[in-house]
PDB file of C-alpha atoms in Angstrom:
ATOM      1  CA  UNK G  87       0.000   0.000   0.000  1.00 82.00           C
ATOM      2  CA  UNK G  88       1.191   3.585  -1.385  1.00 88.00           C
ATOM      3  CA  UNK G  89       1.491   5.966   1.135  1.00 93.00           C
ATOM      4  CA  UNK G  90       1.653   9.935   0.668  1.00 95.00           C
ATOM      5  CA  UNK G  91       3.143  12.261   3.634  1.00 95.00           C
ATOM      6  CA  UNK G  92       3.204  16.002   3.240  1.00 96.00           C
ATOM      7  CA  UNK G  93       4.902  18.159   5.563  1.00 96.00           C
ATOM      8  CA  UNK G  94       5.741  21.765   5.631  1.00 97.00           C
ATOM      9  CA  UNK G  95       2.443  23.343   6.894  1.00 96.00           C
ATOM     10  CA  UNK G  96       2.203  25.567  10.189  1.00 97.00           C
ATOM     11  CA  UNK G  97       1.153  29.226  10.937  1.00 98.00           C
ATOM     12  CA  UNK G  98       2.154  31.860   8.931  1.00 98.00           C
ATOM     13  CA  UNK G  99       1.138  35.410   8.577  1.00 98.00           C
ATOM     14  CA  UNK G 100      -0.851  37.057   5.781  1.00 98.00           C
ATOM     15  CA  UNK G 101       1.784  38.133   3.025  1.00 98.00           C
ATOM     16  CA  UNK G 102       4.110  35.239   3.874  1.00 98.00           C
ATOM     17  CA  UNK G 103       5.265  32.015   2.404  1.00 98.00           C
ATOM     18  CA  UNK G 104       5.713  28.729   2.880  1.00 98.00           C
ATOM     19  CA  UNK G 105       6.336  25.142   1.136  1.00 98.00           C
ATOM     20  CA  UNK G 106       4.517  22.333   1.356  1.00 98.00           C
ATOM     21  CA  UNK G 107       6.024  18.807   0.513  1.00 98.00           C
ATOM     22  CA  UNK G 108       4.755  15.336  -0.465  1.00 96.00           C
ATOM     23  CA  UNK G 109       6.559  12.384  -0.805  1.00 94.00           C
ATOM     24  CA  UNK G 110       5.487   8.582  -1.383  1.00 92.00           C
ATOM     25  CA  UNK G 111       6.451   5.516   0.596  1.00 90.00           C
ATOM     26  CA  UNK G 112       8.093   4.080  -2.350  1.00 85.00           C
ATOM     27  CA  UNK G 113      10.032   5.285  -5.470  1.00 81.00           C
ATOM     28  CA  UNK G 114       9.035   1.430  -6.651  1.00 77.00           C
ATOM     29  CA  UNK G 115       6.848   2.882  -9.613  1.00 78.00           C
ATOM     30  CA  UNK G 116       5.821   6.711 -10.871  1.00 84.00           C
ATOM     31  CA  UNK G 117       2.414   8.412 -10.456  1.00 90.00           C
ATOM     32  CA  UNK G 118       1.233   9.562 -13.973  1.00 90.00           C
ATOM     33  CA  UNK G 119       0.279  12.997 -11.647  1.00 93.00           C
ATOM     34  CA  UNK G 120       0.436  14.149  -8.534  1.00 95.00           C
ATOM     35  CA  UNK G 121      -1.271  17.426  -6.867  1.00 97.00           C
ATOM     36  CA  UNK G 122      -2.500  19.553  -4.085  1.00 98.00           C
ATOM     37  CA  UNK G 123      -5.877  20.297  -2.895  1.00 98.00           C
ATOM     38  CA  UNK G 124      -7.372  21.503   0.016  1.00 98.00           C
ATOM     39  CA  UNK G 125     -10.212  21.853   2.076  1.00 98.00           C
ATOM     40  CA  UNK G 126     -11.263  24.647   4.233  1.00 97.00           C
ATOM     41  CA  UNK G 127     -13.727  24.492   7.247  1.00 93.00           C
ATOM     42  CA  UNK G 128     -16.820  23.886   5.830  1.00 95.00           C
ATOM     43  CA  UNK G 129     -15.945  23.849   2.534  1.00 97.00           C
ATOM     44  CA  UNK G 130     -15.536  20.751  -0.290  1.00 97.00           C
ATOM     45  CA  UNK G 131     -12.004  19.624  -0.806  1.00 98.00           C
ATOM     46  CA  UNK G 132     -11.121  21.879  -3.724  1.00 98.00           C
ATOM     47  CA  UNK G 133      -7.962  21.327  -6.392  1.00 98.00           C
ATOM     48  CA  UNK G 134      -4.998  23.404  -5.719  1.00 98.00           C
ATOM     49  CA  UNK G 135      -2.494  22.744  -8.353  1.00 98.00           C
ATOM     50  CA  UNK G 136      -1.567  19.684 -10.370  1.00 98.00           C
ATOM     51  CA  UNK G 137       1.739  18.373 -12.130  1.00 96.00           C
ATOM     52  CA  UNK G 138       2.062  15.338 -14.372  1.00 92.00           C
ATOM     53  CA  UNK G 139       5.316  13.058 -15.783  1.00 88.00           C
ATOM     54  CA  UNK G 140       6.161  15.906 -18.629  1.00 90.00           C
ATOM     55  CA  UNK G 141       5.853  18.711 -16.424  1.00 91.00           C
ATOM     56  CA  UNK G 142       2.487  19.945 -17.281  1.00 96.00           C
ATOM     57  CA  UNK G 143       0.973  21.726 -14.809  1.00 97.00           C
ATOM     58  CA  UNK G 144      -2.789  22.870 -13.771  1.00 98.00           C
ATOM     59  CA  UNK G 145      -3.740  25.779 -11.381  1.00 98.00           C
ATOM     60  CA  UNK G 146      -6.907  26.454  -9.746  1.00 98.00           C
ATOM     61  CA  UNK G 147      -7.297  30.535 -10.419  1.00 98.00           C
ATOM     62  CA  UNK G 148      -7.183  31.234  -6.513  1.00 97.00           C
ATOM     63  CA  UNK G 149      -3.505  29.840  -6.964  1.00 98.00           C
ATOM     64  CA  UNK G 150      -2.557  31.861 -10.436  1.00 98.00           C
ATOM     65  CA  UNK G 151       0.472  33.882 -10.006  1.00 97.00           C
ATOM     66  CA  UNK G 152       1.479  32.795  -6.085  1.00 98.00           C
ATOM     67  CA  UNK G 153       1.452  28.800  -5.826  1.00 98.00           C
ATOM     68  CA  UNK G 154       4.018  26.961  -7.721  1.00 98.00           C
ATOM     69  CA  UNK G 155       3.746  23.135  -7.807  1.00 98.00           C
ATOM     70  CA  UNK G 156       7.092  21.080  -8.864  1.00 96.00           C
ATOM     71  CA  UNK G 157       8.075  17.186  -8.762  1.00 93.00           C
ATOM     72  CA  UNK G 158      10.464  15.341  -8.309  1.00 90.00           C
ATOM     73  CA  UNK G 159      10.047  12.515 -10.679  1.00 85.00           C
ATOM     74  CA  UNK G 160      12.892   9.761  -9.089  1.00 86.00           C
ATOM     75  CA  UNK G 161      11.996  10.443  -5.399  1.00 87.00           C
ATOM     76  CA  UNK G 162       8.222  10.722  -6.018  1.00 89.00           C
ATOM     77  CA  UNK G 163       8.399  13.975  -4.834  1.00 93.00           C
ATOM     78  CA  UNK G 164       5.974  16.747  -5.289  1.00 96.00           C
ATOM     79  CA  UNK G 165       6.389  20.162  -3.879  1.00 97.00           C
ATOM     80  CA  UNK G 166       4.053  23.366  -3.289  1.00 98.00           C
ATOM     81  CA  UNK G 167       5.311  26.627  -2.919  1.00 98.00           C
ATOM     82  CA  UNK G 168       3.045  29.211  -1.657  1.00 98.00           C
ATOM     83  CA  UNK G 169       3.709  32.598  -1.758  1.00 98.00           C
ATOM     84  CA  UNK G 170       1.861  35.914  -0.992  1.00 98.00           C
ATOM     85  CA  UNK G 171      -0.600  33.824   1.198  1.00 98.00           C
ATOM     86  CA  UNK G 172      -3.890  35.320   2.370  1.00 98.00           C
ATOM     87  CA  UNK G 173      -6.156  34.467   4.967  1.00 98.00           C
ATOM     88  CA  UNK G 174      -8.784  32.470   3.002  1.00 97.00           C
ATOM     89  CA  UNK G 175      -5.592  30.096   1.885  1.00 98.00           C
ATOM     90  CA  UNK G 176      -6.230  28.719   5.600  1.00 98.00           C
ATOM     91  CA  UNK G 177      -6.934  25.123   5.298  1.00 98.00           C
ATOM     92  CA  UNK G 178      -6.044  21.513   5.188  1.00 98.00           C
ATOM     93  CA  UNK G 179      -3.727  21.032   1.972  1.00 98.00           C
ATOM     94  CA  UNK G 180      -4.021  17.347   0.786  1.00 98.00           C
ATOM     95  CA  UNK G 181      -1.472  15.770  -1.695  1.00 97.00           C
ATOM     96  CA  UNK G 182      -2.489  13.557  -4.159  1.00 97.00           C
ATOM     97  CA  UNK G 183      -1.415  11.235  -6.753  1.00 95.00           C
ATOM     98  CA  UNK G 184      -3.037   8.853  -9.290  1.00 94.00           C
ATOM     99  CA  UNK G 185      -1.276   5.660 -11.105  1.00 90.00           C
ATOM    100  CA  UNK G 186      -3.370   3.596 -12.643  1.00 90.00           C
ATOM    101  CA  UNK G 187      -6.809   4.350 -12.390  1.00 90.00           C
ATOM    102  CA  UNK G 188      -5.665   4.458  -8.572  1.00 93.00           C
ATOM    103  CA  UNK G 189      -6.227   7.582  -6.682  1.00 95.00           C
ATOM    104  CA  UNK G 190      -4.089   8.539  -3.359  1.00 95.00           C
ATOM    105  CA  UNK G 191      -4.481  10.741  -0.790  1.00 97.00           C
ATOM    106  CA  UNK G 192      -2.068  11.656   2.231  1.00 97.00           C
ATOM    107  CA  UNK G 193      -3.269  12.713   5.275  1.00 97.00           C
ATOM    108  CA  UNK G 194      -3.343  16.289   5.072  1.00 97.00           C
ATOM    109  CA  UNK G 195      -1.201  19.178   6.439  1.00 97.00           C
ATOM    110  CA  UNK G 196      -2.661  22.384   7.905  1.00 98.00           C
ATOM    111  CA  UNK G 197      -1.875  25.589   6.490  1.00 98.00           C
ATOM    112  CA  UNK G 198      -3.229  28.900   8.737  1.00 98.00           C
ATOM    113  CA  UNK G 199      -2.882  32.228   7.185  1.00 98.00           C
ATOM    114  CA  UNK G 200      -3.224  35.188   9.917  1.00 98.00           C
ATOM    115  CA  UNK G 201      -3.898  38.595   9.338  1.00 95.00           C
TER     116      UNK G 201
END
């Protein structure tokens, strides 16, 4: 069984920045792409950002311009920097990755903007 861990989330104030990484329990086999998403209180898990094998990247609009998503294709990697973060970027911040019809989620990291 895959497993996804993200670290880097913690308390940060409005205007700052801060990088959120994923990694998978085994470098055994590639995800065709892996992502961010998150979920505020109250609120449906939305998508973040997503990267794929080639590089190709996807960005929720809320993200344009301040997130950056990256991967690291050997280690399985994937990485979120967040910059110029607000208050409503306060949530849990899931990683994500699908291989084969498969989808996996970690178990969240929480990310609280203050202003």
């Amino acid at each position: 069984q895959v497993q996804l861990a993200e670290s880097g989330g913690g308390l940060v104030q409005s205007g700052g920045s801060l990088r959120l990484s994923c990694a998978a329990s085994t470098t055994r086999f590639s995800f065709q792409s892996m992502g961010w998403y998150r979920q505020a209180p109250g609120k449906r898990r939305e998508l973040v950002a997503t990267i794929n094998t080639v590089g190709g990247t996807n960005y929720a609009d809320s993200a344009k311009g301040r997130f950056t998503i990256s991967m690291d294709n050997p280690k399985n990697t994937v990485y979120l920097q967040m910059n110029s973060l607000k208050t409503e970027d306060t949530a849990v911040y899931y990683c994500h990755g699908i291989r084969s019809g498969s989808n996996y989620w970690g178990q969240g990291t929480q990310v609280t903007v203050s202003s």
